Short mmCIF file of C-alpha atoms in Angstrom, two decimals:
data_model
loop_
_atom_site.label_atom_id
_atom_site.label_comp_id
_atom_site.label_asym_id
_atom_site.label_seq_id
_atom_site.Cartn_x
_atom_site.Cartn_y
_atom_site.Cartn_z
CA MET A 12 -19.31 -46.70 -5.30
CA ASN A 13 -18.87 -48.02 -8.90
CA LYS A 14 -15.85 -48.07 -11.07
CA THR A 15 -16.93 -44.79 -12.98
CA THR A 16 -17.35 -42.96 -9.79
CA ASN A 17 -14.23 -44.14 -8.28
CA LEU A 18 -12.45 -42.85 -11.55
CA SER A 19 -13.89 -39.73 -11.51
CA LEU A 20 -12.97 -39.04 -7.98
CA ILE A 21 -9.29 -40.17 -8.59
CA PHE A 22 -9.25 -37.84 -11.49
CA MET A 23 -10.67 -34.72 -9.65
CA LEU A 24 -8.14 -35.45 -6.83
CA LEU A 25 -5.32 -35.60 -9.41
CA VAL A 26 -6.44 -32.48 -11.18
CA SER A 27 -6.74 -30.43 -7.82
CA ALA A 28 -3.33 -31.65 -6.62
CA MET A 29 -1.69 -30.48 -9.84
CA ALA A 30 -3.35 -26.98 -9.64
CA ALA A 31 -2.40 -26.32 -5.96
CA PRO A 32 1.38 -25.70 -6.82
CA ALA A 33 0.58 -23.58 -9.77
CA ALA A 34 -1.69 -21.44 -7.66
CA ALA A 35 0.97 -21.32 -4.89
CA ASP A 36 3.52 -20.10 -7.44
CA GLU A 37 1.50 -17.54 -8.63
CA ALA A 38 0.98 -16.09 -5.30
CA ALA A 39 4.56 -16.10 -4.49
CA ALA A 40 5.43 -14.01 -7.60
CA VAL A 41 7.16 -10.78 -6.90
CA GLU A 42 7.11 -7.79 -8.76
CA TYR A 43 9.34 -4.71 -7.76
CA LEU A 44 7.55 -1.56 -9.11
CA ASN A 45 8.25 1.89 -10.00
CA SER A 46 5.79 4.11 -11.70
CA GLY A 47 8.02 7.27 -12.10
CA GLU A 48 4.85 9.28 -10.91
CA VAL A 49 6.02 10.25 -7.51
CA PHE A 50 9.69 9.40 -6.78
CA PRO A 51 12.40 10.70 -9.08
CA THR A 52 14.46 8.22 -10.93
CA GLY A 53 17.65 7.23 -9.57
CA ILE A 54 16.30 6.54 -5.89
CA PRO A 55 17.58 3.08 -4.36
CA LEU A 56 14.08 1.72 -3.66
CA SER A 57 11.06 0.47 -5.13
CA GLU A 58 7.85 2.48 -4.67
CA ALA A 59 5.96 -0.49 -4.36
CA VAL A 60 6.31 -4.55 -4.30
CA ARG A 61 3.60 -6.53 -5.28
CA VAL A 62 3.33 -10.34 -3.85
CA GLY A 63 0.00 -11.74 -5.37
CA ASP A 64 -2.78 -9.39 -4.88
CA THR A 65 -1.13 -7.61 -2.06
CA LEU A 66 0.85 -4.40 -2.70
CA TYR A 67 3.33 -3.10 -0.30
CA LEU A 68 3.93 0.53 -0.58
CA SER A 69 7.54 2.10 0.38
CA GLY A 70 6.90 4.94 3.00
CA GLN A 71 5.65 8.07 1.27
CA ILE A 72 6.59 11.60 2.20
CA GLY A 73 5.17 14.93 1.13
CA ILE A 74 7.50 15.23 -1.76
CA VAL A 75 6.60 17.35 -5.01
CA PRO A 76 6.23 14.35 -7.40
CA GLY A 77 9.26 14.08 -9.66
CA THR A 78 11.51 15.93 -7.01
CA MET A 79 13.11 15.55 -3.78
CA GLY A 80 11.70 18.55 -2.40
CA LEU A 81 8.96 18.77 0.06
CA ALA A 82 5.80 20.58 -0.58
CA PRO A 83 5.80 23.88 1.26
CA GLY A 84 3.45 25.03 3.94
CA GLY A 85 4.14 22.89 7.05
CA LEU A 86 2.73 19.75 8.49
CA GLU A 87 -0.75 20.14 7.03
CA ARG A 88 0.42 20.64 3.49
CA GLU A 89 3.14 17.85 3.72
CA THR A 90 0.36 15.43 5.00
CA ARG A 91 -1.83 16.25 2.00
CA GLN A 92 1.17 15.85 -0.49
CA THR A 93 2.01 12.49 1.25
CA MET A 94 -1.62 11.21 0.92
CA GLU A 95 -1.95 12.35 -2.82
CA ASN A 96 1.30 10.48 -3.38
CA ILE A 97 -0.20 7.28 -1.83
CA LYS A 98 -3.24 7.80 -4.10
CA THR A 99 -1.09 8.41 -7.12
CA THR A 100 1.13 5.44 -6.28
CA LEU A 101 -1.83 3.05 -5.80
CA LYS A 102 -3.47 4.01 -9.13
CA ALA A 103 -0.28 3.59 -11.06
CA HIS A 104 -0.52 -0.14 -10.02
CA GLY A 105 -4.42 -0.65 -10.38
CA TYR A 106 -5.26 -0.10 -6.82
CA ALA A 107 -7.37 2.49 -4.80
CA MET A 108 -7.47 4.05 -1.47
CA ASN A 109 -10.25 1.76 -0.43
CA ASN A 110 -7.93 -0.98 -1.11
CA LEU A 111 -5.77 -0.06 1.86
CA VAL A 112 -5.72 -2.54 4.81
CA LYS A 113 -2.96 -1.12 6.81
CA CYS A 114 -0.91 2.11 7.28
CA LEU A 115 1.96 2.98 9.53
CA VAL A 116 2.32 6.70 10.09
CA MET A 117 5.45 8.22 11.49
CA LEU A 118 5.55 11.88 12.65
CA ALA A 119 8.61 13.86 13.51
CA ASP A 120 6.50 15.36 16.24
CA ILE A 121 3.84 13.05 17.90
CA SER A 122 2.32 16.08 19.40
CA GLN A 123 1.06 17.24 16.02
CA TRP A 124 -0.95 13.83 15.81
CA SER A 125 -4.29 15.70 15.76
CA MET A 126 -3.42 17.93 12.90
CA PHE A 127 -2.25 14.93 10.83
CA ASN A 128 -5.41 13.08 11.67
CA GLU A 129 -7.67 16.04 10.25
CA VAL A 130 -6.13 15.79 6.96
CA TYR A 131 -5.60 11.89 6.77
CA GLU A 132 -9.39 11.17 7.69
CA THR A 133 -10.33 13.20 4.43
CA TYR A 134 -8.93 10.38 2.20
CA PHE A 135 -10.95 7.71 3.59
CA ASP A 136 -14.68 6.50 3.79
CA GLU A 137 -15.51 4.13 6.74
CA PRO A 138 -14.15 1.44 7.24
CA TYR A 139 -10.94 2.89 7.83
CA PRO A 140 -7.63 0.72 7.31
CA ALA A 141 -5.73 -0.51 10.51
CA ARG A 142 -3.14 1.94 11.40
CA SER A 143 -0.21 2.25 13.89
CA ALA A 144 1.69 5.63 14.66
CA PHE A 145 4.63 6.59 16.30
CA GLY A 146 6.90 9.78 16.79
CA ALA A 147 10.37 9.44 14.97
CA ASN A 148 13.63 11.39 15.74
CA GLY A 149 14.24 12.35 12.03
CA LEU A 150 12.69 11.36 9.05
CA ALA A 151 14.03 11.26 5.15
CA ILE A 152 14.97 14.84 3.85
CA GLY A 153 13.62 16.53 6.94
CA ALA A 154 10.05 15.39 6.42
CA GLN A 155 7.43 16.07 9.20
CA VAL A 156 5.57 12.86 8.17
CA GLU A 157 5.99 9.56 6.44
CA VAL A 158 3.25 6.95 5.93
CA GLU A 159 3.84 3.23 4.93
CA CYS A 160 0.95 1.24 3.42
CA ILE A 161 -0.17 -2.15 2.28
CA ALA A 162 -3.25 -2.68 0.05
CA ILE A 163 -4.94 -5.63 -1.08
CA ARG A 164 -6.99 -6.04 -4.34
CA GLU A 165 -10.03 -8.33 -3.90
#
C-alpha cells in the first residue's frame, strides 16, 4: 500500500468511529408521546413512547376517544373500539397497522378468545404480528379486553 492509500484508510476509520456514537445517541433518544386523540387529558400515562424507530403503545382498551367510557355493546364492540384506538394512536405518530410487530392481548374472560379473534384478524393482512394472550382478573375501568403493541418503522 502506498502513503495515499494508508491516509485514506485512516481517514475512513476516523470518520466511521466518530459517526458510530452519534448514531447510537439518536437510537437511544426517548420521546414520550400524547396526541390527545384517544386518551382524555389528565391520565397519568403516555399513550406511546418512541425509542429510535420503535413505538411502544400503552395498553389500549375500548374507550370512546376523549372519554373514559367503554364502547357499549359487549366484547365484540369493545374489541373493535380497542383496535380502532390502536390504529388512531399509530397514525397520530406516523405509523400504521402493518408496522406492528408484537401485540399482547389481555382478556377478562379467556373463554371469549374466539370472539376476540374474529374481530382482531380483520385489522391485519398476513403476515400477522407476533402475539401473546392471557386471561386477566380485572382490567382497567371494567374493560373486557386490553391490547398492548409494539410497532417498528422500517
